[in-house]
XYZ file of C-alpha atoms in Angstrom:
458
model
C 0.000 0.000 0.000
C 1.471 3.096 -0.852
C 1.860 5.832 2.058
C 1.770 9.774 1.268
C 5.356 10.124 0.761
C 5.283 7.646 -2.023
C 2.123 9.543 -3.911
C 3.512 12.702 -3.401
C 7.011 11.601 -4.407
C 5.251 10.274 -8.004
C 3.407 13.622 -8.488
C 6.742 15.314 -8.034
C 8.784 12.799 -10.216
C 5.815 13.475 -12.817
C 5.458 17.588 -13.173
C 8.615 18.885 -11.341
C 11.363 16.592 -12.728
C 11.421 15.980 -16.515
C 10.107 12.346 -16.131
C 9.238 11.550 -19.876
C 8.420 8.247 -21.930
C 11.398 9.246 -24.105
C 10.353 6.801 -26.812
C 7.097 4.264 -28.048
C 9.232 2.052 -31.231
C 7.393 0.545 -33.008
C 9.102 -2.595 -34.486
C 8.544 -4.410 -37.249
C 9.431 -6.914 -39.421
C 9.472 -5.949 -43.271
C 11.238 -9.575 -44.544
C 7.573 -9.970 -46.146
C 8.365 -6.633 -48.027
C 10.907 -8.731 -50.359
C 9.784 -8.320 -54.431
C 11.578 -8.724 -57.512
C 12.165 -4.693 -58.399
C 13.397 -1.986 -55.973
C 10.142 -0.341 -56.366
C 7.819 -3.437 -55.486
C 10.308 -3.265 -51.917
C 9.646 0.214 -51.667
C 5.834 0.141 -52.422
C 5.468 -2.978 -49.923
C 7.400 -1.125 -47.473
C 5.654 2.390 -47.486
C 2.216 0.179 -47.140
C 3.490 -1.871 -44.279
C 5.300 1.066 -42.210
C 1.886 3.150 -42.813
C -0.695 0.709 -42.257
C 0.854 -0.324 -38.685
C 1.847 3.486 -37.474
C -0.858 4.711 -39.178
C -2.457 5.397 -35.286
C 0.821 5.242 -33.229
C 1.444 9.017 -32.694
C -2.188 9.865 -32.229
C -2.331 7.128 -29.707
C 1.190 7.743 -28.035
C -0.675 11.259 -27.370
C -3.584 10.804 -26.298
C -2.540 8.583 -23.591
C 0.517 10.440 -22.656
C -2.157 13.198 -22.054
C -4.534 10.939 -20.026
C -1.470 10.071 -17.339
C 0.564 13.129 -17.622
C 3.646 11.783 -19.151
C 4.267 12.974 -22.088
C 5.731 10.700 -25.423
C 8.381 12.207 -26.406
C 9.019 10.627 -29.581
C 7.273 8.111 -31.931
C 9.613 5.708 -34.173
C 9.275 2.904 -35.910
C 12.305 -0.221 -35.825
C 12.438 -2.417 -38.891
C 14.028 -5.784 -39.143
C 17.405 -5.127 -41.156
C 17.058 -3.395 -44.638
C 20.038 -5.456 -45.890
C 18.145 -8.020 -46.062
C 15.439 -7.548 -48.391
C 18.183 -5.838 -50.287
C 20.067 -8.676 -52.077
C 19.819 -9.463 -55.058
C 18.945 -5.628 -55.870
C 21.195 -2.931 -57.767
C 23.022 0.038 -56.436
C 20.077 2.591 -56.880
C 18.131 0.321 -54.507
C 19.463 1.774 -50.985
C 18.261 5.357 -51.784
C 15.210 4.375 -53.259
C 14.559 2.130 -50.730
C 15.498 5.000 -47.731
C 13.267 7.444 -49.443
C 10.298 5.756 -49.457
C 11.280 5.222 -46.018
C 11.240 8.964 -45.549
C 7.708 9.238 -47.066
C 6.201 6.450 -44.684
C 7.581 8.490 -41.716
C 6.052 11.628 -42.583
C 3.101 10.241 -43.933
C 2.626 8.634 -40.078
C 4.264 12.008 -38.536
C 6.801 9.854 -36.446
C 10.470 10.984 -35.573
C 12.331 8.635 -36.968
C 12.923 4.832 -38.798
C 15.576 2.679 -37.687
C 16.581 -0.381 -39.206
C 18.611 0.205 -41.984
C 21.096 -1.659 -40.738
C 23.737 -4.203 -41.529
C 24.992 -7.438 -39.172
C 28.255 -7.935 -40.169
C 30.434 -8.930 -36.850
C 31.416 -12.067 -38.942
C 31.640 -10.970 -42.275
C 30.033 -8.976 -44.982
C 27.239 -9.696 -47.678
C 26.923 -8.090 -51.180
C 23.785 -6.590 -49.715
C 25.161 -4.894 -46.391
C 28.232 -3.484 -48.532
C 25.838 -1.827 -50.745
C 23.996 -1.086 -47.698
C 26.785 0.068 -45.881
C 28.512 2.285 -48.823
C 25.104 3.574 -49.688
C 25.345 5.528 -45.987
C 26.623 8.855 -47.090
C 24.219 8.872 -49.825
C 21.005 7.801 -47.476
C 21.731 9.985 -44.746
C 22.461 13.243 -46.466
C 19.148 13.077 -48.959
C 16.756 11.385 -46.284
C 15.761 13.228 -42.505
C 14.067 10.441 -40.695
C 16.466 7.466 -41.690
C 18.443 5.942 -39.159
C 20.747 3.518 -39.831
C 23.019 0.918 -37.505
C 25.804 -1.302 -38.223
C 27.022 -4.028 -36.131
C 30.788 -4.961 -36.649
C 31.601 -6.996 -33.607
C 30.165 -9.753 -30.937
C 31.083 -11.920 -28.177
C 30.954 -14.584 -30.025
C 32.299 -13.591 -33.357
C 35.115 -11.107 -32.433
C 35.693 -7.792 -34.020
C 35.544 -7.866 -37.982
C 38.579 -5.221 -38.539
C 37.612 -5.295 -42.290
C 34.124 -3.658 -41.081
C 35.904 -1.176 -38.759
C 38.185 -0.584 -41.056
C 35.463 0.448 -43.844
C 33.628 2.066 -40.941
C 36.265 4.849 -40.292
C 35.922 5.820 -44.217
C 32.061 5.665 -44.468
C 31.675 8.080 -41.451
C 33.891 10.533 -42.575
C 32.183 10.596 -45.813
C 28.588 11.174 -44.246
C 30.121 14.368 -42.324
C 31.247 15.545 -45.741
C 28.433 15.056 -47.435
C 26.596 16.184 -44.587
C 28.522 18.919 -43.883
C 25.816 21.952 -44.375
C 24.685 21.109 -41.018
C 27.803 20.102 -39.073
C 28.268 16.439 -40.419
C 25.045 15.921 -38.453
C 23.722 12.603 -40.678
C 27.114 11.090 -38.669
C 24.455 11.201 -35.682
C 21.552 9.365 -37.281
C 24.229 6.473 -37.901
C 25.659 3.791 -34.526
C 28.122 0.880 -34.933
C 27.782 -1.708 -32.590
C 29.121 -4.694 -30.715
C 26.572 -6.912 -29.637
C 24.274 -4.836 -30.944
C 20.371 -4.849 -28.713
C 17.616 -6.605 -30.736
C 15.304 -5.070 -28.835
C 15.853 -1.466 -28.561
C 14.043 1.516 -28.728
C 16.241 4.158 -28.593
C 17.525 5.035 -31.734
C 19.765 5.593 -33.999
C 20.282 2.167 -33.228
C 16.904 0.388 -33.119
C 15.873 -2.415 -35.464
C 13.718 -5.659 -34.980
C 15.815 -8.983 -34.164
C 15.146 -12.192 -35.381
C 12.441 -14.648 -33.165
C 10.809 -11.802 -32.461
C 6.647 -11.349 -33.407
C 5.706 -9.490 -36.296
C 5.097 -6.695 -34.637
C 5.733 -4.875 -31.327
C 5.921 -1.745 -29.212
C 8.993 -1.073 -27.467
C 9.049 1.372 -24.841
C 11.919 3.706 -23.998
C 11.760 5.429 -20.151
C 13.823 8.288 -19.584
C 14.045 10.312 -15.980
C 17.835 11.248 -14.889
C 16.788 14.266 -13.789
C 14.156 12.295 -11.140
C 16.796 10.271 -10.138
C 19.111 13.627 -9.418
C 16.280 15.077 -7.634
C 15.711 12.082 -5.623
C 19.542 11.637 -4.405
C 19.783 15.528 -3.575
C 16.058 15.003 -1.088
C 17.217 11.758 0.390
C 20.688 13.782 1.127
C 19.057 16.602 2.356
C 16.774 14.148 4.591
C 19.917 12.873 6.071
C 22.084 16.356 6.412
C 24.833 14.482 4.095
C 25.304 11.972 6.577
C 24.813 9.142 3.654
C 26.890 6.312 2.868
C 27.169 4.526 -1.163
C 25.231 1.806 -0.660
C 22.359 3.674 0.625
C 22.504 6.296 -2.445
C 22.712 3.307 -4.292
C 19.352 1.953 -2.868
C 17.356 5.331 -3.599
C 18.459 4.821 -7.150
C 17.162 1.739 -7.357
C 13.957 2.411 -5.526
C 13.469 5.620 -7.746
C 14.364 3.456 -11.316
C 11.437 1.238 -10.088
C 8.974 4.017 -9.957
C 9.738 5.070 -12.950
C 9.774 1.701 -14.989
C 6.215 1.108 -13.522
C 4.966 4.571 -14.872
C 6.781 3.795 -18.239
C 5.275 0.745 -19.033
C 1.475 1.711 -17.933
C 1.961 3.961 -20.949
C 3.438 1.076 -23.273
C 1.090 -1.142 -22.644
C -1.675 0.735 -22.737
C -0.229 1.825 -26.556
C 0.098 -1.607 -27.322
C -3.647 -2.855 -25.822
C -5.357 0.035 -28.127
C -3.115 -0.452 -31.288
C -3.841 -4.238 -31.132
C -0.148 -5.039 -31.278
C 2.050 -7.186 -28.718
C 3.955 -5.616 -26.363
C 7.632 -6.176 -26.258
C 9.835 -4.179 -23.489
C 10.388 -1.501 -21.212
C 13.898 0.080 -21.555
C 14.497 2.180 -18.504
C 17.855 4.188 -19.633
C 18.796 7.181 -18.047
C 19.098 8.878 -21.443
C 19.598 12.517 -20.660
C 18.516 15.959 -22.839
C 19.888 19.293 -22.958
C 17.900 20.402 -20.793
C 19.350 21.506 -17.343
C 18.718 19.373 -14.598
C 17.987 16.456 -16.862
C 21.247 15.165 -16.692
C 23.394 11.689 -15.778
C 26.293 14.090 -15.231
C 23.956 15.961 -12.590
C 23.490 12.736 -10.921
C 27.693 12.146 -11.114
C 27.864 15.188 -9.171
C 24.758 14.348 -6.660
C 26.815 11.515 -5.834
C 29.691 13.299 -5.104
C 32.070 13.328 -8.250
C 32.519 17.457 -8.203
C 34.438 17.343 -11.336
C 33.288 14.995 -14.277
C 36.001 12.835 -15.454
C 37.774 13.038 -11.896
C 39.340 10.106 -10.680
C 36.292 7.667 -9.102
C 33.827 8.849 -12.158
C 33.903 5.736 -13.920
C 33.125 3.899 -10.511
C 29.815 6.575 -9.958
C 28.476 5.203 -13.580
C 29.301 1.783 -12.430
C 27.064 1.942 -9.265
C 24.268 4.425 -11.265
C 24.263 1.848 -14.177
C 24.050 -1.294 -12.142
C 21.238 0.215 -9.221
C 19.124 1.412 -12.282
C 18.891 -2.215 -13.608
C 18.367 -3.645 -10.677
C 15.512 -0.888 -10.218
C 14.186 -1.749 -13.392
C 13.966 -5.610 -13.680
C 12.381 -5.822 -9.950
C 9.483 -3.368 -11.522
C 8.660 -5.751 -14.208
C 9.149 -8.897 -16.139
C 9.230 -6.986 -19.435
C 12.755 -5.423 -19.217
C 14.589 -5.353 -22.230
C 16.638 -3.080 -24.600
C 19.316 -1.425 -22.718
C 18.239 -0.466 -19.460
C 21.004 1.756 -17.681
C 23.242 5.119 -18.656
C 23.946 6.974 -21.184
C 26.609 9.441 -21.669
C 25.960 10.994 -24.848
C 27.930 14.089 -24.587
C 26.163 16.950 -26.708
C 22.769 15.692 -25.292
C 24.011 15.927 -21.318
C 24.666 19.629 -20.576
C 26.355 18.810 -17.349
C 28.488 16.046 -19.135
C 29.448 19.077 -22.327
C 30.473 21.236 -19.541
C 32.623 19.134 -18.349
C 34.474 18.381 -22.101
C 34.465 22.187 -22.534
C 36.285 22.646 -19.171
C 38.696 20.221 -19.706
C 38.056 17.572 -16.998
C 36.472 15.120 -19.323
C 38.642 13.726 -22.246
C 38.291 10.935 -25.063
C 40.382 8.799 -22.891
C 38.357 8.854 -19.652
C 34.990 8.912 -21.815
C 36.256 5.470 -23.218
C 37.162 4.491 -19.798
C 33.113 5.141 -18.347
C 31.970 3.920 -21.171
C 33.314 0.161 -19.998
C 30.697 0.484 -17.430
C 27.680 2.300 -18.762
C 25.012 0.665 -21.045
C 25.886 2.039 -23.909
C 29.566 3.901 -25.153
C 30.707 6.769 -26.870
C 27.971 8.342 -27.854
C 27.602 12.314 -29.671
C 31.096 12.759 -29.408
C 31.616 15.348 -31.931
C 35.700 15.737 -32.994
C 38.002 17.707 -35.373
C 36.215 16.979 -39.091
C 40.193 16.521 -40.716
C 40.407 13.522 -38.176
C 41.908 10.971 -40.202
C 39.656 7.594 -41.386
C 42.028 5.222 -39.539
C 41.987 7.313 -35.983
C 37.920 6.726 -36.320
C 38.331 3.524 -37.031
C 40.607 3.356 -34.108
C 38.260 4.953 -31.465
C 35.451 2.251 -33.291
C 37.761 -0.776 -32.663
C 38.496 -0.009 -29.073
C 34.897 0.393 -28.315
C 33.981 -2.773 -29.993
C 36.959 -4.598 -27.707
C 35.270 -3.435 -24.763
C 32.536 -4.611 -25.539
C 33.695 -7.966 -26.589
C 35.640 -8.896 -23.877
C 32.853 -7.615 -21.042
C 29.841 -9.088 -23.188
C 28.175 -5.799 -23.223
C 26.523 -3.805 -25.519
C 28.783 -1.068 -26.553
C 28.448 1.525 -29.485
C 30.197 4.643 -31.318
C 28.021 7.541 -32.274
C 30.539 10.126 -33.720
C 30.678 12.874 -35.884
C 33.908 14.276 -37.505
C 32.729 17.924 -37.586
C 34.097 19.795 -41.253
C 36.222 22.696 -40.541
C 36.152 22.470 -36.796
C 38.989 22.350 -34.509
C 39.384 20.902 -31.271
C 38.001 23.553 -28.528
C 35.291 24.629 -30.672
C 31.576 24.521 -30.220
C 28.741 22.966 -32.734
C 25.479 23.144 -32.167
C 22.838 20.823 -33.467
C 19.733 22.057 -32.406
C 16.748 20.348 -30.300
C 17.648 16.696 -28.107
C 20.805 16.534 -30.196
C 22.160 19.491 -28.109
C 25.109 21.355 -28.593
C 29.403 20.703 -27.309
C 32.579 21.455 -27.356
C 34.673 19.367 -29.793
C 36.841 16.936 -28.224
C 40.808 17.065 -28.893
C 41.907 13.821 -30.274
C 45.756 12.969 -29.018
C 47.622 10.946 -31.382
C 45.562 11.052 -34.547
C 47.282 9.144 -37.525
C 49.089 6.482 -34.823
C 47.169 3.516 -35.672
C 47.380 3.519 -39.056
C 49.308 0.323 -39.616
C 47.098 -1.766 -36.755
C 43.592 -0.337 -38.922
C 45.118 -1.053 -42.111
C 45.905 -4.697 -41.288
C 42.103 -5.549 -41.464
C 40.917 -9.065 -41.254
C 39.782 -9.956 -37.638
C 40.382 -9.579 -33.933
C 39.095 -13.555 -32.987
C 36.672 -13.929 -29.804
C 37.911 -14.388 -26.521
C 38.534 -16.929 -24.430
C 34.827 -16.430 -22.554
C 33.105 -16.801 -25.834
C 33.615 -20.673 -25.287
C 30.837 -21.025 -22.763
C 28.822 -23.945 -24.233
């Protein structure tokens, strides 16, 4: 039964602290959509998207209004484009990404993921026309997000992806480069990439999964900063870790209840399974709704000071543990992110100089994602990207975590400098990369790092 601290605590968490369903994903799979001409894809695939989201936004809304929690954005995840792109010629990916375009409008969602390519073992015809097709797609379409997935437990890291990776990046912030190289952010590579997700750019529909679900994306780090700083304030500071660590976890189950009354309710009225609740402390612009802001509520002054990556490790690990006791439907990612233009408190700390590439990559072993909006100099050579890509992908291979590199060579910027790209995407410094152009010969050697030891676990 709850008491009158608990109600009034969920009134507060709903209208004072930027608690937000951050994303309802629709996900889909489109391997039906398959026809002999690029245009009988596309026309399948614009009827599909449309006839299944036809309702989603005006439902997302209207029940966000009912409870008070607004839906922040309405997506749709496809099962991966490369697929239903073999056998297809080089004019396909376009055509195919424009009529993905159209669908999205048509509906009046945010954005369609699933344009994506699984290649942590090696590489089809159809995901390197997918893949080399990127610059192209993400320059002429606005709602097209696409994800590649180079490495896996399992598998190991394919270098020859990474490799190609570093190239094809570079090339969308050229082409791109009207608005800051910003189609680099609509784009994610991936180890172990989620199947699940709803947080793009890096949702699509896995395989085993129904033909359709809705995927729910919970977002409140500025609730869970509030809710440190009161339970603080409660005790005069006299607080130890484990107990912070417990109001975390008691607030992430608050939340993840509230986030999936609004899923499912989506899901009951659209007639359409529902999937999973992914309660990630995803963070926006805004002040207050920060992860950094809950760095510094438990007790890291300085983001990036020594202890920092031990802070995400207990936030990460509390707001899973929050999460999966709330329900049975948990799923996606579930934990922290630390994109860096979307975090104000975490851009701060870049433009101040406490919070380098090096100690990013560091955190980033321990938080549910990686690096994530980490804009950097735009003449940053291919093979350095690559570079940052593959040591991402290691960590991720060798924990058996998701990990992921969202990064976008600015054109024409230096290191110190300060983009801006509008909206959730934010706005940061651009980070100084140290030693660009000294891992040439280790990229350029391709082929494949093999999987670990722990992969063996049969």
């Amino acid at each position: 039964m709850l008491n009158t601290d608990e109600i009034l605590s969920t009134i507060e968490m709903l209208h004072a602290e930027h608690l937000d369903v951050r994303a309802v994903t629709l996900a889909l799979n489109v391997n039906d959509c398959a026809a002999p001409t690029g245009d009988g894809v596309c026309q399948k695939l614009f009827t599909k998207i449309t006839t299944f989201a036809e309702k989603l936004v005006s439902t997302c809304d209207r029940i966000g209004n009912k409870y008070g929690i607004p839906v922040i954005n309405k997506r749709v995840a496809l099962s991966p484009v490369s697929t239903i792109l073999a056998g297809h010629g080089r004019q396909a990916p376009l055509k195919i990404a424009r009529a993905l375009d159209r669908a999205a409008s048509e509906c009046g969602i945010d954005f369609v993921g699933g344009f994506t390519a699984l290649v942590h073992k090696g590489i089809t015809p159809a995901e390197d026309m997918l893949i080399r097709s990127l610059p192209e797609v993400l320059s002429q379409t606005k709602q097209v997000c696409s994800s590649v997935n180079v490495a896996s437990r399992k598998a190991g890291v394919n270098m020859n992806a990474v490799k190609m990776m570093g190239g094809i990046i570079r090339d969308i912030a050229f082409a791109t480069e009207d608005i800051r190289g910003f189609g680099c952010a609509k784009l994610v590579v991936f180890a172990n990439i989620p199947e699940d997700s709803p947080f793009m750019a890096g949702a699509y529909m896995g395989a085993g999964e129904p033909e359709a679900t809705i995927n729910i994306g919970v977002s409140g780090p500025g609730v869970v900063s509030s809710a440190l700083k009161r339970y603080k304030e409660l005790h005069h500071g006299d607080v130890t870790l484990d107990q912070l660590a417990e109001e975390i976890k008691i607030t992430s189950f608050r939340v993840t209840r509230a986030g999936e009354l609004i899923g499912r309710e989506v899901a009951r009225e659209l007639g359409i399974e529902f999937g999973i609740v992914d309660l990630s402390l995803a963070p926006t612009p805004t002040v207050g709704d920060s992860v950094g802001e809950i760095l510094k509520a438990l007790g890291i002054s300085r983001i990036g000071a020594p202890g920092s990556t031990a802070a995400v490790a207990m936030l990460n690990d509390a707001v899973k543990k929050g999460g999966l006791f709330a329900s049975s439907s948990v799923g996606g990612l579930s934990g922290a992110f630390i994109p860096v233009s979307e975090d104000s408190a975490l851009a701060e700390a870049v433009e101040s100089g406490a919070l380098v590439l090096e100690k990013l990559e560091a955190m980033t072993s321990v938080c549910s994602v990686g690096l994530d909006m980490i804009a950097i100099p735009g003449e940053t050579r291919p093979e350095t990207i690559s570079a940052i890509i593959a040591d991402e992908m290691a960590i991720g291979v060798i924990n058996n975590k998701t990990t992921a590199v969202r990064i976008i060579p600015v054109p024409g910027a230096k290191a110190g400098e300060f983009v801006d790209f509008g909206g959730l995407f934010g706005s940061t410094p651009i980070l100084e990369l140290r030693n660009d152009g000294g891992s040439e010969e280790f990229i350029n050697y391709a082929g494949r790092i093999p999987a670990p030891l722990q992969s063996l676990s049969n």
